[in-house]
Amino acid sequence: MDETQSQDFAAQRARMVAEVDAMYAETRSETGLAAMSAPVRKALSKVERHRLIPATQLGAAYRNHPLPIGGGQTISQPYIVALSTDLMNLQGGETVLDIGTGSGYQAAVLAEIASRVFSIEIIPSLGEEARKRLEALGYGNIEIKIGDGYKGWPEKAPFDAIVVTAAAPKVPQALLDQLKPGGRLVIPVGGGWETQYLKLITKRADGGFDEKRVLPVRFVPLVPGK
């Protein structure tokens, strides 16, 4: 890529961040967040989304909407990636779980803030492609496995935070079990014709959970393993 192209992508990325900022302002009454946190804005401003998507989508790399990445899957809208990351309330140094690697974009944003990111993808071709692209971008703190997101990753648990990038009909118990006390789970919930809602679930010190419905969303379904 030549310098002009690189500068053009940087300018597009800056415009995308401004659009995400505007959406935060529009949805503040629902989310309780008036603006991106400084760490999330810095991550969104840095991650090269154009290097994590198919070449056929390059022209739309920094548009604030989802994009197809193959296998019936999508790369999430940047606003939703930012919001989900902010809802996790990462301070730096955390170990987090990302369910539904897809393109690797959410994992990359998380890796700019958290210490370790474990990411699960059920479609082997997507997981392997994301692994190669993230390695090429220098993300040494992301580990990807091919597997069933509903089961989480018990060998790496407990997690400070978990984010799910596909909709489940209900919250998987395995993910709740793998959260640390005080940990946060951000997940879209809703199956079939139901309205999906992005939910924030916080694990209390006594092992119970507090649940907040954040806003209506539209995600591809979280595919269970066979």
mmCIF file of C-alpha atoms in Angstrom, residues 4-180:
data_model
loop_
_atom_site.group_PDB
_atom_site.id
_atom_site.type_symbol
_atom_site.label_atom_id
_atom_site.label_comp_id
_atom_site.label_asym_id
_atom_site.label_seq_id
_atom_site.Cartn_x
_atom_site.Cartn_y
_atom_site.Cartn_z
ATOM 1 C CA THR A 4 -1.448 8.132 -0.315
ATOM 2 C CA GLN A 5 -3.671 5.088 0.199
ATOM 3 C CA SER A 6 -2.549 4.835 3.821
ATOM 4 C CA GLN A 7 -3.375 8.503 4.438
ATOM 5 C CA ASP A 8 -6.758 8.053 2.758
ATOM 6 C CA PHE A 9 -7.640 5.125 5.018
ATOM 7 C CA ALA A 10 -6.518 7.150 8.052
ATOM 8 C CA ALA A 11 -8.815 10.011 7.001
ATOM 9 C CA GLN A 12 -11.713 7.587 6.463
ATOM 10 C CA ARG A 13 -11.044 6.069 9.882
ATOM 11 C CA ALA A 14 -11.154 9.523 11.499
ATOM 12 C CA ARG A 15 -14.517 10.207 9.849
ATOM 13 C CA MET A 16 -15.806 6.842 11.092
ATOM 14 C CA VAL A 17 -14.778 7.693 14.658
ATOM 15 C CA ALA A 18 -16.646 11.013 14.371
ATOM 16 C CA GLU A 19 -19.762 9.169 13.150
ATOM 17 C CA VAL A 20 -19.528 6.747 16.072
ATOM 18 C CA ASP A 21 -19.226 9.708 18.443
ATOM 19 C CA ALA A 22 -22.411 11.155 16.952
ATOM 20 C CA MET A 23 -24.253 7.857 17.482
ATOM 21 C CA TYR A 24 -23.163 7.787 21.135
ATOM 22 C CA ALA A 25 -24.778 11.206 21.567
ATOM 23 C CA GLU A 26 -27.969 10.036 19.838
ATOM 24 C CA THR A 27 -28.319 6.897 21.969
ATOM 25 C CA ARG A 28 -27.150 8.234 25.341
ATOM 26 C CA SER A 29 -30.637 7.998 26.884
ATOM 27 C CA GLU A 30 -30.676 4.250 26.145
ATOM 28 C CA THR A 31 -27.046 3.357 26.822
ATOM 29 C CA GLY A 32 -26.187 5.804 29.606
ATOM 30 C CA LEU A 33 -22.994 6.669 27.695
ATOM 31 C CA ALA A 34 -22.736 10.161 26.225
ATOM 32 C CA ALA A 35 -19.377 9.593 24.525
ATOM 33 C CA MET A 36 -16.727 6.979 23.874
ATOM 34 C CA SER A 37 -14.205 6.488 26.646
ATOM 35 C CA ALA A 38 -10.668 7.634 25.838
ATOM 36 C CA PRO A 39 -9.269 4.052 25.566
ATOM 37 C CA VAL A 40 -12.042 2.941 23.199
ATOM 38 C CA ARG A 41 -11.703 6.038 21.016
ATOM 39 C CA LYS A 42 -7.935 5.478 20.829
ATOM 40 C CA ALA A 43 -8.455 1.813 19.856
ATOM 41 C CA LEU A 44 -11.076 2.617 17.218
ATOM 42 C CA SER A 45 -8.790 5.320 15.807
ATOM 43 C CA LYS A 46 -5.894 2.873 15.522
ATOM 44 C CA VAL A 47 -7.257 -0.503 14.381
ATOM 45 C CA GLU A 48 -6.930 -0.882 10.609
ATOM 46 C CA ARG A 49 -10.375 -2.258 9.740
ATOM 47 C CA HIS A 50 -9.503 -2.320 6.037
ATOM 48 C CA ARG A 51 -6.900 -5.023 6.724
ATOM 49 C CA LEU A 52 -9.445 -7.304 8.403
ATOM 50 C CA ILE A 53 -12.067 -7.529 5.655
ATOM 51 C CA PRO A 54 -12.301 -9.146 2.190
ATOM 52 C CA ALA A 55 -10.708 -7.134 -0.622
ATOM 53 C CA THR A 56 -14.139 -6.783 -2.248
ATOM 54 C CA GLN A 57 -15.278 -4.657 0.719
ATOM 55 C CA LEU A 58 -12.298 -2.279 0.849
ATOM 56 C CA GLY A 59 -14.283 0.704 -0.416
ATOM 57 C CA ALA A 60 -16.689 0.337 2.510
ATOM 58 C CA ALA A 61 -14.053 -0.455 5.161
ATOM 59 C CA TYR A 62 -14.763 2.607 7.313
ATOM 60 C CA ARG A 63 -18.487 2.974 6.846
ATOM 61 C CA ASN A 64 -20.347 2.784 10.127
ATOM 62 C CA HIS A 65 -22.347 -0.323 9.305
ATOM 63 C CA PRO A 66 -21.843 -4.122 9.185
ATOM 64 C CA LEU A 67 -20.176 -5.729 6.165
ATOM 65 C CA PRO A 68 -20.368 -9.313 4.807
ATOM 66 C CA ILE A 69 -17.209 -11.349 5.358
ATOM 67 C CA GLY A 70 -18.297 -14.732 3.949
ATOM 68 C CA GLY A 71 -19.914 -17.808 5.440
ATOM 69 C CA GLY A 72 -23.118 -15.867 6.051
ATOM 70 C CA GLN A 73 -21.295 -13.798 8.696
ATOM 71 C CA THR A 74 -20.614 -10.078 9.068
ATOM 72 C CA ILE A 75 -18.090 -7.698 10.564
ATOM 73 C CA SER A 76 -19.993 -5.706 13.180
ATOM 74 C CA GLN A 77 -20.880 -2.043 12.875
ATOM 75 C CA PRO A 78 -18.053 0.058 14.408
ATOM 76 C CA TYR A 79 -20.535 1.816 16.731
ATOM 77 C CA ILE A 80 -21.620 -1.545 18.188
ATOM 78 C CA VAL A 81 -17.990 -2.681 18.554
ATOM 79 C CA ALA A 82 -17.162 0.537 20.416
ATOM 80 C CA LEU A 83 -20.303 0.400 22.575
ATOM 81 C CA SER A 84 -19.789 -3.268 23.497
ATOM 82 C CA THR A 85 -16.182 -2.536 24.447
ATOM 83 C CA ASP A 86 -17.199 0.471 26.550
ATOM 84 C CA LEU A 87 -19.885 -1.572 28.323
ATOM 85 C CA MET A 88 -17.151 -4.053 29.335
ATOM 86 C CA ASN A 89 -15.526 -1.153 31.227
ATOM 87 C CA LEU A 90 -11.951 -2.277 30.548
ATOM 88 C CA GLN A 91 -9.195 -0.410 32.371
ATOM 89 C CA GLY A 92 -6.220 -2.297 30.922
ATOM 90 C CA GLY A 93 -4.632 -5.537 32.117
ATOM 91 C CA GLU A 94 -7.765 -7.677 31.810
ATOM 92 C CA THR A 95 -8.247 -11.152 30.361
ATOM 93 C CA VAL A 96 -11.293 -11.160 28.087
ATOM 94 C CA LEU A 97 -13.250 -13.628 25.973
ATOM 95 C CA ASP A 98 -14.605 -12.752 22.520
ATOM 96 C CA ILE A 99 -17.286 -15.102 21.170
ATOM 97 C CA GLY A 100 -17.577 -15.037 17.372
ATOM 98 C CA THR A 101 -14.176 -13.974 16.016
ATOM 99 C CA GLY A 102 -15.497 -13.320 12.505
ATOM 100 C CA SER A 103 -13.094 -10.868 10.865
ATOM 101 C CA GLY A 104 -11.149 -10.304 14.087
ATOM 102 C CA TYR A 105 -12.136 -6.624 14.329
ATOM 103 C CA GLN A 106 -13.745 -6.807 17.773
ATOM 104 C CA ALA A 107 -10.785 -8.855 19.037
ATOM 105 C CA ALA A 108 -8.338 -6.256 17.692
ATOM 106 C CA VAL A 109 -10.170 -3.394 19.411
ATOM 107 C CA LEU A 110 -10.184 -5.368 22.670
ATOM 108 C CA ALA A 111 -6.484 -6.212 22.292
ATOM 109 C CA GLU A 112 -5.618 -2.500 22.186
ATOM 110 C CA ILE A 113 -6.930 -2.212 25.770
ATOM 111 C CA ALA A 114 -6.964 -5.624 27.482
ATOM 112 C CA SER A 115 -3.890 -7.699 28.341
ATOM 113 C CA ARG A 116 -5.103 -10.995 26.822
ATOM 114 C CA VAL A 117 -7.911 -11.730 24.377
ATOM 115 C CA PHE A 118 -9.211 -15.251 23.817
ATOM 116 C CA SER A 119 -11.495 -15.518 20.809
ATOM 117 C CA ILE A 120 -13.704 -18.381 19.583
ATOM 118 C CA GLU A 121 -14.953 -18.885 16.013
ATOM 119 C CA ILE A 122 -17.104 -21.822 14.896
ATOM 120 C CA ILE A 123 -16.377 -21.487 11.143
ATOM 121 C CA PRO A 124 -12.819 -22.801 10.551
ATOM 122 C CA SER A 125 -12.133 -20.752 7.401
ATOM 123 C CA LEU A 126 -13.080 -17.482 9.133
ATOM 124 C CA GLY A 127 -11.092 -18.302 12.253
ATOM 125 C CA GLU A 128 -7.953 -19.192 10.302
ATOM 126 C CA GLU A 129 -8.218 -16.093 8.101
ATOM 127 C CA ALA A 130 -8.694 -13.850 11.152
ATOM 128 C CA ARG A 131 -5.697 -15.477 12.858
ATOM 129 C CA LYS A 132 -3.457 -14.760 9.851
ATOM 130 C CA ARG A 133 -4.637 -11.164 9.510
ATOM 131 C CA LEU A 134 -4.300 -10.390 13.218
ATOM 132 C CA GLU A 135 -0.812 -11.894 13.300
ATOM 133 C CA ALA A 136 0.142 -9.760 10.283
ATOM 134 C CA LEU A 137 -1.066 -6.714 12.219
ATOM 135 C CA GLY A 138 1.187 -7.679 15.131
ATOM 136 C CA TYR A 139 -1.427 -8.685 17.715
ATOM 137 C CA GLY A 140 0.509 -11.116 19.883
ATOM 138 C CA ASN A 141 -2.004 -10.960 22.741
ATOM 139 C CA ILE A 142 -4.901 -12.600 20.843
ATOM 140 C CA GLU A 143 -5.437 -16.370 20.851
ATOM 141 C CA ILE A 144 -8.089 -17.878 18.554
ATOM 142 C CA LYS A 145 -9.620 -21.324 18.678
ATOM 143 C CA ILE A 146 -12.184 -23.017 16.459
ATOM 144 C CA GLY A 147 -15.061 -24.136 18.626
ATOM 145 C CA ASP A 148 -18.565 -23.707 20.031
ATOM 146 C CA GLY A 149 -19.070 -20.254 21.534
ATOM 147 C CA TYR A 150 -21.963 -21.475 23.669
ATOM 148 C CA LYS A 151 -19.435 -23.470 25.711
ATOM 149 C CA GLY A 152 -16.995 -20.613 26.236
ATOM 150 C CA TRP A 153 -13.348 -21.470 26.917
ATOM 151 C CA PRO A 154 -13.253 -23.064 30.397
ATOM 152 C CA GLU A 155 -9.506 -23.789 30.249
ATOM 153 C CA LYS A 156 -8.767 -20.044 30.074
ATOM 154 C CA ALA A 157 -11.481 -18.932 32.556
ATOM 155 C CA PRO A 158 -12.300 -16.997 34.618
ATOM 156 C CA PHE A 159 -12.600 -13.854 32.528
ATOM 157 C CA ASP A 160 -12.812 -10.198 33.554
ATOM 158 C CA ALA A 161 -15.231 -9.602 30.672
ATOM 159 C CA ILE A 162 -16.908 -11.489 27.831
ATOM 160 C CA VAL A 163 -18.395 -10.093 24.624
ATOM 161 C CA VAL A 164 -20.584 -12.049 22.217
ATOM 162 C CA THR A 165 -20.865 -10.809 18.633
ATOM 163 C CA ALA A 166 -23.849 -12.929 17.532
ATOM 164 C CA ALA A 167 -27.330 -13.277 19.000
ATOM 165 C CA ALA A 168 -28.277 -16.157 21.297
ATOM 166 C CA PRO A 169 -31.898 -17.037 22.127
ATOM 167 C CA LYS A 170 -30.910 -16.912 25.797
ATOM 168 C CA VAL A 171 -27.740 -16.241 27.782
ATOM 169 C CA PRO A 172 -25.539 -19.381 27.788
ATOM 170 C CA GLN A 173 -24.958 -20.622 31.339
ATOM 171 C CA ALA A 174 -21.351 -21.579 30.526
ATOM 172 C CA LEU A 175 -20.499 -17.926 29.862
ATOM 173 C CA LEU A 176 -22.020 -16.809 33.162
ATOM 174 C CA ASP A 177 -20.037 -19.514 34.960
ATOM 175 C CA GLN A 178 -16.781 -18.342 33.346
ATOM 176 C CA LEU A 179 -17.099 -14.715 34.511
ATOM 177 C CA LYS A 180 -15.102 -13.498 37.497
#
